[in-house]
Amino acid sequence: MASDHYDLIVIGSGPGGASLAHRLAPAGKRILILERGDYLPRSQQNWNSQAVFVDGAYRTDETWTNSSGDSFSPALHYYVGGNSKVYGAALFRLRERDFGEVMHAGGISPAWPLGYDAFEPYYTEAERLYHVHGKRGEDPLEPWTSAPYPHPPVSHEPKIAALADNLRGIGLHPFHLPLGILLDEKEGKPTPTSICMRCSFFDGFPCLLNGKADAQVICIDPMLAKYPNVTLLTRAYVSKLDTDSHGRTVNAVHVTREGRDERYSADIVVVACGALSSTLLLLRSTNDAHPDGLANGSGQLGRNYMRHNMSVLMALMPEINDTVFQKTLAFSDFYFGADDWNHPLGLVQMCATSHSDQIRGEALPEWLEWLPETPFKSMARHSMDFWLQAEDLPHPDNRIYYKDGKVHLDLVETNPQGLAHLKRKLKQALNRAGHNAIFRERSLYLGKRIPLGGTAHQAGTARFGVDPATSVLNLDCKAHELDNLYVADASFFPAIGAVNPTLTIIANALRVADRIAERLK
């Protein structure tokens, strides 16, 4: 049917796909967005730590495996807005040095084929679009910028302000965490009309008030309300892409929706399902011209998967921590090295306050499960919580692929030294700053009970580059081997740095949208 043809089809409604479509919608072209999930339900369960973290209420129930035969459930969320529905909304720019070659203890982080200057204007637009709150000049490693943050920083509560003062007292440079949040404050408190109310259910939870700047709230819903040329189909699983007989053009998008098989086509097709799911779609789309998967002539599709080396440390302190909204502080003093370690370590940032249900649901010995709630509530009241991340290096054997009809995700550990030293430096810094603590490593944050299942920062499975023999995409994130297929998620990353990847995903999606707009005129 003629109505089944569009100017543009975008597969996936997470930060990459939603931001790209939002950028192109005003041009009036017919845009179809396909999302395999539905809208995430708004219910009291959204703010229930037992349901969200322990029971994994919103995670997919898929089972994947690895080369050793271990099975696990990936921490993926199939909803309008993608994984941004449960992200922490920390929206960092990569450091300028991250775009060049960086030597780590575990090996080399390769240079990007484009430098920071190519992304800077789009970082500025991404910060404006996603309501980023922050303060320039506090972070000594922040790259040069062409504009201030569009909103003031989210204020520290007293205990976090004291921590910041104490860290500065030992020579560190804590800064306000750049957050994508729909918050208006006055004297440290939300105004009566602020959407966000600074609750403890922000980081890792779906926001019941839509106060988090996620892809649904920022892009999808406003776009659908304003532009009749944009259509969103939910519960629309894209099973495969077809090409013409020459294998140069995607000419059909096969969709399973509500038990029916449907077929759509477009002048341009953008895959933005997330680095893991995008690869799986392209691998499912084999044909005579692409026997190893669509756009996989290099053999690199699915390889070089990265996701950061991450740890969540709970610091148990003698004094009570009555902070409600804890995710406001970070420091990067050890990002590229320390006084006693010459290689990069990574980034330290606060995360959400611990809830007793989360602590109780950690990997505790079974004989402790009969204990009453009291000790876990006490631990939560005395804790400060830190998210640590070091750079994960690309490795060809870190890959996602199909085998015997099952999804396989293999990981070879890279650069573990960086994270180990970052933990050591955090503990040392807190002790020197007068925050004597007992440290406990969290295991359920975003469902990372099994290391393989921690997919929150997935990247790198279809890297971009100038050489079709060693990359999947060109510098515009168009597949080398196809004329009308683009990828607009973190698949294109050749290296991941040690900051959260979402702002770079958004900025690049805006950049790619401009290239597509030139073709759609």
JSON list of C-alpha atoms in Angstrom, two decimals, residues 89-166:
[
{"chain": "A", "resi": 89, "resn": "ALA", "atom": "CA", "xyz": [20.12, 11.33, 33.55]},
{"chain": "A", "resi": 90, "resn": "ALA", "atom": "CA", "xyz": [23.80, 12.18, 34.12]},
{"chain": "A", "resi": 91, "resn": "LEU", "atom": "CA", "xyz": [24.58, 13.94, 30.84]},
{"chain": "A", "resi": 92, "resn": "PHE", "atom": "CA", "xyz": [28.33, 14.41, 30.40]},
{"chain": "A", "resi": 93, "resn": "ARG", "atom": "CA", "xyz": [30.40, 15.48, 27.43]},
{"chain": "A", "resi": 94, "resn": "LEU", "atom": "CA", "xyz": [33.31, 13.20, 26.67]},
{"chain": "A", "resi": 95, "resn": "ARG", "atom": "CA", "xyz": [36.60, 14.81, 27.65]},
{"chain": "A", "resi": 96, "resn": "GLU", "atom": "CA", "xyz": [38.45, 16.38, 24.73]},
{"chain": "A", "resi": 97, "resn": "ARG", "atom": "CA", "xyz": [41.34, 13.93, 25.26]},
{"chain": "A", "resi": 98, "resn": "ASP", "atom": "CA", "xyz": [38.90, 11.02, 25.01]},
{"chain": "A", "resi": 99, "resn": "PHE", "atom": "CA", "xyz": [38.67, 11.65, 21.27]},
{"chain": "A", "resi": 100, "resn": "GLY", "atom": "CA", "xyz": [42.38, 10.93, 20.89]},
{"chain": "A", "resi": 101, "resn": "GLU", "atom": "CA", "xyz": [44.40, 7.81, 21.60]},
{"chain": "A", "resi": 102, "resn": "VAL", "atom": "CA", "xyz": [44.72, 7.19, 25.35]},
{"chain": "A", "resi": 103, "resn": "MET", "atom": "CA", "xyz": [47.09, 4.69, 26.93]},
{"chain": "A", "resi": 104, "resn": "HIS", "atom": "CA", "xyz": [45.58, 2.66, 29.78]},
{"chain": "A", "resi": 105, "resn": "ALA", "atom": "CA", "xyz": [47.08, 0.04, 32.03]},
{"chain": "A", "resi": 106, "resn": "GLY", "atom": "CA", "xyz": [45.05, -2.55, 30.09]},
{"chain": "A", "resi": 107, "resn": "GLY", "atom": "CA", "xyz": [45.91, -1.29, 26.61]},
{"chain": "A", "resi": 108, "resn": "ILE", "atom": "CA", "xyz": [45.10, 1.50, 24.17]},
{"chain": "A", "resi": 109, "resn": "SER", "atom": "CA", "xyz": [41.82, 3.32, 23.85]},
{"chain": "A", "resi": 110, "resn": "PRO", "atom": "CA", "xyz": [41.78, 4.15, 20.11]},
{"chain": "A", "resi": 111, "resn": "ALA", "atom": "CA", "xyz": [41.33, 7.63, 18.69]},
{"chain": "A", "resi": 112, "resn": "TRP", "atom": "CA", "xyz": [38.02, 8.65, 17.18]},
{"chain": "A", "resi": 113, "resn": "PRO", "atom": "CA", "xyz": [38.04, 9.46, 13.44]},
{"chain": "A", "resi": 114, "resn": "LEU", "atom": "CA", "xyz": [36.42, 12.81, 14.30]},
{"chain": "A", "resi": 115, "resn": "GLY", "atom": "CA", "xyz": [37.56, 15.17, 17.03]},
{"chain": "A", "resi": 116, "resn": "TYR", "atom": "CA", "xyz": [35.68, 16.93, 19.79]},
{"chain": "A", "resi": 117, "resn": "ASP", "atom": "CA", "xyz": [35.20, 20.02, 17.63]},
{"chain": "A", "resi": 118, "resn": "ALA", "atom": "CA", "xyz": [32.90, 18.07, 15.30]},
{"chain": "A", "resi": 119, "resn": "PHE", "atom": "CA", "xyz": [30.58, 17.25, 18.20]},
{"chain": "A", "resi": 120, "resn": "GLU", "atom": "CA", "xyz": [30.77, 20.44, 20.29]},
{"chain": "A", "resi": 121, "resn": "PRO", "atom": "CA", "xyz": [27.91, 22.37, 18.60]},
{"chain": "A", "resi": 122, "resn": "TYR", "atom": "CA", "xyz": [25.69, 19.31, 18.93]},
{"chain": "A", "resi": 123, "resn": "TYR", "atom": "CA", "xyz": [26.64, 18.80, 22.58]},
{"chain": "A", "resi": 124, "resn": "THR", "atom": "CA", "xyz": [25.44, 22.36, 23.18]},
{"chain": "A", "resi": 125, "resn": "GLU", "atom": "CA", "xyz": [22.14, 21.66, 21.42]},
{"chain": "A", "resi": 126, "resn": "ALA", "atom": "CA", "xyz": [21.74, 18.34, 23.25]},
{"chain": "A", "resi": 127, "resn": "GLU", "atom": "CA", "xyz": [22.19, 20.03, 26.62]},
{"chain": "A", "resi": 128, "resn": "ARG", "atom": "CA", "xyz": [19.55, 22.58, 25.69]},
{"chain": "A", "resi": 129, "resn": "LEU", "atom": "CA", "xyz": [17.11, 19.95, 24.42]},
{"chain": "A", "resi": 130, "resn": "TYR", "atom": "CA", "xyz": [17.46, 17.70, 27.48]},
{"chain": "A", "resi": 131, "resn": "HIS", "atom": "CA", "xyz": [17.29, 20.49, 30.08]},
{"chain": "A", "resi": 132, "resn": "VAL", "atom": "CA", "xyz": [20.76, 19.85, 31.46]},
{"chain": "A", "resi": 133, "resn": "HIS", "atom": "CA", "xyz": [21.44, 21.51, 34.80]},
{"chain": "A", "resi": 134, "resn": "GLY", "atom": "CA", "xyz": [25.08, 22.22, 35.61]},
{"chain": "A", "resi": 135, "resn": "LYS", "atom": "CA", "xyz": [27.78, 24.80, 36.23]},
{"chain": "A", "resi": 136, "resn": "ARG", "atom": "CA", "xyz": [30.68, 25.53, 33.90]},
{"chain": "A", "resi": 137, "resn": "GLY", "atom": "CA", "xyz": [34.16, 25.89, 35.33]},
{"chain": "A", "resi": 138, "resn": "GLU", "atom": "CA", "xyz": [33.83, 23.54, 38.30]},
{"chain": "A", "resi": 139, "resn": "ASP", "atom": "CA", "xyz": [35.08, 20.41, 36.55]},
{"chain": "A", "resi": 140, "resn": "PRO", "atom": "CA", "xyz": [38.76, 20.88, 35.66]},
{"chain": "A", "resi": 141, "resn": "LEU", "atom": "CA", "xyz": [38.50, 18.31, 32.87]},
{"chain": "A", "resi": 142, "resn": "GLU", "atom": "CA", "xyz": [35.38, 19.72, 31.23]},
{"chain": "A", "resi": 143, "resn": "PRO", "atom": "CA", "xyz": [36.16, 20.37, 27.54]},
{"chain": "A", "resi": 144, "resn": "TRP", "atom": "CA", "xyz": [35.82, 23.83, 26.03]},
{"chain": "A", "resi": 145, "resn": "THR", "atom": "CA", "xyz": [32.24, 24.86, 25.36]},
{"chain": "A", "resi": 146, "resn": "SER", "atom": "CA", "xyz": [30.49, 27.45, 23.22]},
{"chain": "A", "resi": 147, "resn": "ALA", "atom": "CA", "xyz": [27.69, 28.15, 25.70]},
{"chain": "A", "resi": 148, "resn": "PRO", "atom": "CA", "xyz": [26.85, 27.90, 29.41]},
{"chain": "A", "resi": 149, "resn": "TYR", "atom": "CA", "xyz": [24.59, 25.17, 30.70]},
{"chain": "A", "resi": 150, "resn": "PRO", "atom": "CA", "xyz": [20.96, 26.06, 29.92]},
{"chain": "A", "resi": 151, "resn": "HIS", "atom": "CA", "xyz": [19.93, 25.63, 33.57]},
{"chain": "A", "resi": 152, "resn": "PRO", "atom": "CA", "xyz": [21.62, 26.20, 36.95]},
{"chain": "A", "resi": 153, "resn": "PRO", "atom": "CA", "xyz": [23.05, 23.20, 38.79]},
{"chain": "A", "resi": 154, "resn": "VAL", "atom": "CA", "xyz": [20.88, 21.02, 41.01]},
{"chain": "A", "resi": 155, "resn": "SER", "atom": "CA", "xyz": [21.73, 22.18, 44.52]},
{"chain": "A", "resi": 156, "resn": "HIS", "atom": "CA", "xyz": [23.45, 19.98, 47.08]},
{"chain": "A", "resi": 157, "resn": "GLU", "atom": "CA", "xyz": [21.62, 19.00, 50.24]},
{"chain": "A", "resi": 158, "resn": "PRO", "atom": "CA", "xyz": [23.57, 19.78, 53.45]},
{"chain": "A", "resi": 159, "resn": "LYS", "atom": "CA", "xyz": [25.39, 16.45, 53.79]},
{"chain": "A", "resi": 160, "resn": "ILE", "atom": "CA", "xyz": [26.50, 16.49, 50.15]},
{"chain": "A", "resi": 161, "resn": "ALA", "atom": "CA", "xyz": [27.52, 20.15, 50.40]},
{"chain": "A", "resi": 162, "resn": "ALA", "atom": "CA", "xyz": [29.66, 19.22, 53.42]},
{"chain": "A", "resi": 163, "resn": "LEU", "atom": "CA", "xyz": [31.19, 16.34, 51.47]},
{"chain": "A", "resi": 164, "resn": "ALA", "atom": "CA", "xyz": [32.03, 18.73, 48.63]},
{"chain": "A", "resi": 165, "resn": "ASP", "atom": "CA", "xyz": [33.68, 21.17, 51.07]},
{"chain": "A", "resi": 166, "resn": "ASN", "atom": "CA", "xyz": [35.69, 18.39, 52.68]}
]
